[in-house]
Short mmCIF file of C-alpha atoms in Angstrom, two decimals:
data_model
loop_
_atom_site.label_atom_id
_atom_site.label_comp_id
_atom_site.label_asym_id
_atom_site.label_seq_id
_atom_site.Cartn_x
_atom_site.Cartn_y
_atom_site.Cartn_z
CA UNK A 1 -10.58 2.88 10.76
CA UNK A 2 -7.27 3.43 8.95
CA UNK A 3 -6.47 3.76 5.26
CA UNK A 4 -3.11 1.87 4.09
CA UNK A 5 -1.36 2.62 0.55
CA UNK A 6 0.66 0.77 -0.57
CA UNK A 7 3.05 1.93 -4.37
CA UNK A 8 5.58 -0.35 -5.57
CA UNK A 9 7.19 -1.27 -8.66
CA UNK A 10 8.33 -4.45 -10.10
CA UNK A 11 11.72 -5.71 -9.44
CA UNK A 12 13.68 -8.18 -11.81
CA UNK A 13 13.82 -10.90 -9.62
CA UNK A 14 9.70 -10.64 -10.41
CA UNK A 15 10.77 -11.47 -14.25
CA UNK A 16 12.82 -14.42 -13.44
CA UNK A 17 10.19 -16.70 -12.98
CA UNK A 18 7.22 -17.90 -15.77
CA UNK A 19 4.50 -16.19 -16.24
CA UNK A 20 2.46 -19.80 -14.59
CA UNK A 21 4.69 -19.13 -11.80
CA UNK A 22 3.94 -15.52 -11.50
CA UNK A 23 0.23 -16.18 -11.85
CA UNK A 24 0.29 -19.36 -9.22
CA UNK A 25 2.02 -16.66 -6.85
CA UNK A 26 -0.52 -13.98 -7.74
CA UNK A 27 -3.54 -17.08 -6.70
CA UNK A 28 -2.41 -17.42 -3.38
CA UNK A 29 -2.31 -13.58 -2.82
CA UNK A 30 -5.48 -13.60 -4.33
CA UNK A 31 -6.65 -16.03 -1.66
CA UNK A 32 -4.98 -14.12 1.16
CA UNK A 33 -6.86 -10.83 0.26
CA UNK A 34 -10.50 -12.61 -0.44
CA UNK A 35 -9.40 -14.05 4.00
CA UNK A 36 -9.13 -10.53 5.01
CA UNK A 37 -11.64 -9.18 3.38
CA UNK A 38 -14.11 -11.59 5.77
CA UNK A 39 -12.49 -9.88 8.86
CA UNK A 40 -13.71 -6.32 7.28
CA UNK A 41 -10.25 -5.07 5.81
CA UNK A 42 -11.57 -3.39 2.31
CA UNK A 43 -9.35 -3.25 -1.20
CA UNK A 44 -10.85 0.38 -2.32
CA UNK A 45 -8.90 -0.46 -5.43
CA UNK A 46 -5.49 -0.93 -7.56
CA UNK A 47 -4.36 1.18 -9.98
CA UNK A 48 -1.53 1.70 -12.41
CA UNK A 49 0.12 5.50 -11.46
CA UNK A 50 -0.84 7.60 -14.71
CA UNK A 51 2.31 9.07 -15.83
CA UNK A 52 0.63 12.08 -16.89
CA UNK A 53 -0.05 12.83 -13.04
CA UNK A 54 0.99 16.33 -11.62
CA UNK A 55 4.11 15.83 -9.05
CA UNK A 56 3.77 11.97 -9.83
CA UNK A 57 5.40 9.80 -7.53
CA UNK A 58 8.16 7.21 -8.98
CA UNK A 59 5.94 4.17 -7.98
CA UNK A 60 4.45 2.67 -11.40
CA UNK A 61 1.35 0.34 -9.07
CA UNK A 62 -0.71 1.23 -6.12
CA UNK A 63 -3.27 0.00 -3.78
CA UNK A 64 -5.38 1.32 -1.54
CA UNK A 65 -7.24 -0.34 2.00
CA UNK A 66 -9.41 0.55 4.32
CA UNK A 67 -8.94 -1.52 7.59
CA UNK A 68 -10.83 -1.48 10.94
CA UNK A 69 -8.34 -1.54 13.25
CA UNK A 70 -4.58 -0.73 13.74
CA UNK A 71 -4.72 -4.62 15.20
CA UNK A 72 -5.85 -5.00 11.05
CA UNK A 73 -3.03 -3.33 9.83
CA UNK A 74 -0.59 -5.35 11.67
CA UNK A 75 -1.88 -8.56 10.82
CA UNK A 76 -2.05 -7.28 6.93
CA UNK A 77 1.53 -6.38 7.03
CA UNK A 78 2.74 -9.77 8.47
CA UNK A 79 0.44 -11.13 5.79
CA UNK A 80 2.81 -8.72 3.27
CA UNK A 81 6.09 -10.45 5.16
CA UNK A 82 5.03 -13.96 4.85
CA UNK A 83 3.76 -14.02 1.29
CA UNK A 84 7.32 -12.56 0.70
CA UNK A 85 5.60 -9.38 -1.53
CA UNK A 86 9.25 -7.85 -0.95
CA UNK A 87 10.82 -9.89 -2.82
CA UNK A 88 9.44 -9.07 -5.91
CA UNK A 89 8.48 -5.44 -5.41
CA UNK A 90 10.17 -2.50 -4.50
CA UNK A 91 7.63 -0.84 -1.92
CA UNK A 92 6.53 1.97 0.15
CA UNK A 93 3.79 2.58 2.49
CA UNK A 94 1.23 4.98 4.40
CA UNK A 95 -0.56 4.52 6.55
CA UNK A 96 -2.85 6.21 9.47
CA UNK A 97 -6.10 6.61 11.15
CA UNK A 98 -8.72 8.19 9.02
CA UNK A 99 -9.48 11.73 9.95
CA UNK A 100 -12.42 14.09 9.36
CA UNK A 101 -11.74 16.37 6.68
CA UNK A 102 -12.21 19.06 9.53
CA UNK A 103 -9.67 17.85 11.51
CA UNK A 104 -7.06 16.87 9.07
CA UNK A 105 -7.64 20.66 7.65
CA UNK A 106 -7.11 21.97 11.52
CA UNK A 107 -4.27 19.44 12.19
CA UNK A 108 -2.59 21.04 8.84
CA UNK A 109 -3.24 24.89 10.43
CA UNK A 110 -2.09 24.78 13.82
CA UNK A 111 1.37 22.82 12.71
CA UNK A 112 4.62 24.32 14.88
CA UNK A 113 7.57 25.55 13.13
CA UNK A 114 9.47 22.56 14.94
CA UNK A 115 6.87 19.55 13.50
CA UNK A 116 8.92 16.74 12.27
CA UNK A 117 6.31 16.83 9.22
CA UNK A 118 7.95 20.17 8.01
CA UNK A 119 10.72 19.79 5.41
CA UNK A 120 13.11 22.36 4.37
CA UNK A 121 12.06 24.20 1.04
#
């Protein structure tokens, strides 16, 4: 299984066209998600980043997925591609294998002082 979030903010190409165009748009993705959701990939939700949120991110929306399968994830990101989400939204992504708490929390103690994860403080 793999979790995949997704934060993005709207661009101004997004604002350029009506609100009935914006909503047709928002339809189809509509109808993309309810087709992945039949091949198991789960929406655990959307939500609008709460500006009062300690070391908030810049992103203003998020989403959040649970997918079976990195074979899942692919296929949702070409989904992303072809309904052209970039064009509209400024984006960024994680994504990764869901770990046990335990072995996230070990993963996190027996980093090397030459990880790539380690940034200079």
């Amino acid at each position: 299984m793999y979790l995949y979030v997704e934060q993005w903010n709207v661009t101004t190409k997004w604002m350029n066209p009506s609100k009935e165009e914006r909503r047709a748009y928002m339809n189809k993705v509509e109808e993309a998600i309810s087709e992945m959701q039949k091949s198991g990939v789960e929406n655990l939700g959307w939500a609008m980043n709460d500006e009062h949120t300690p070391y908030r991110s810049d992103y203003r929306y998020m989403a959040i997925w649970k997918l079976p399968s990195l074979e899942d994830v692919k296929r949702f990101e070409h989904g992303i591609e072809e309904a052209k989400w970039h064009k509209y939204f400024s984006q960024v992504n994680s994504r990764g294998e869901i770990l046990p708490l335990k072995d996230a929390m070990d993963f996190l103690v027996n980093l090397e002082k030459h990880s790539t994860s380690v940034i200079d403080d």
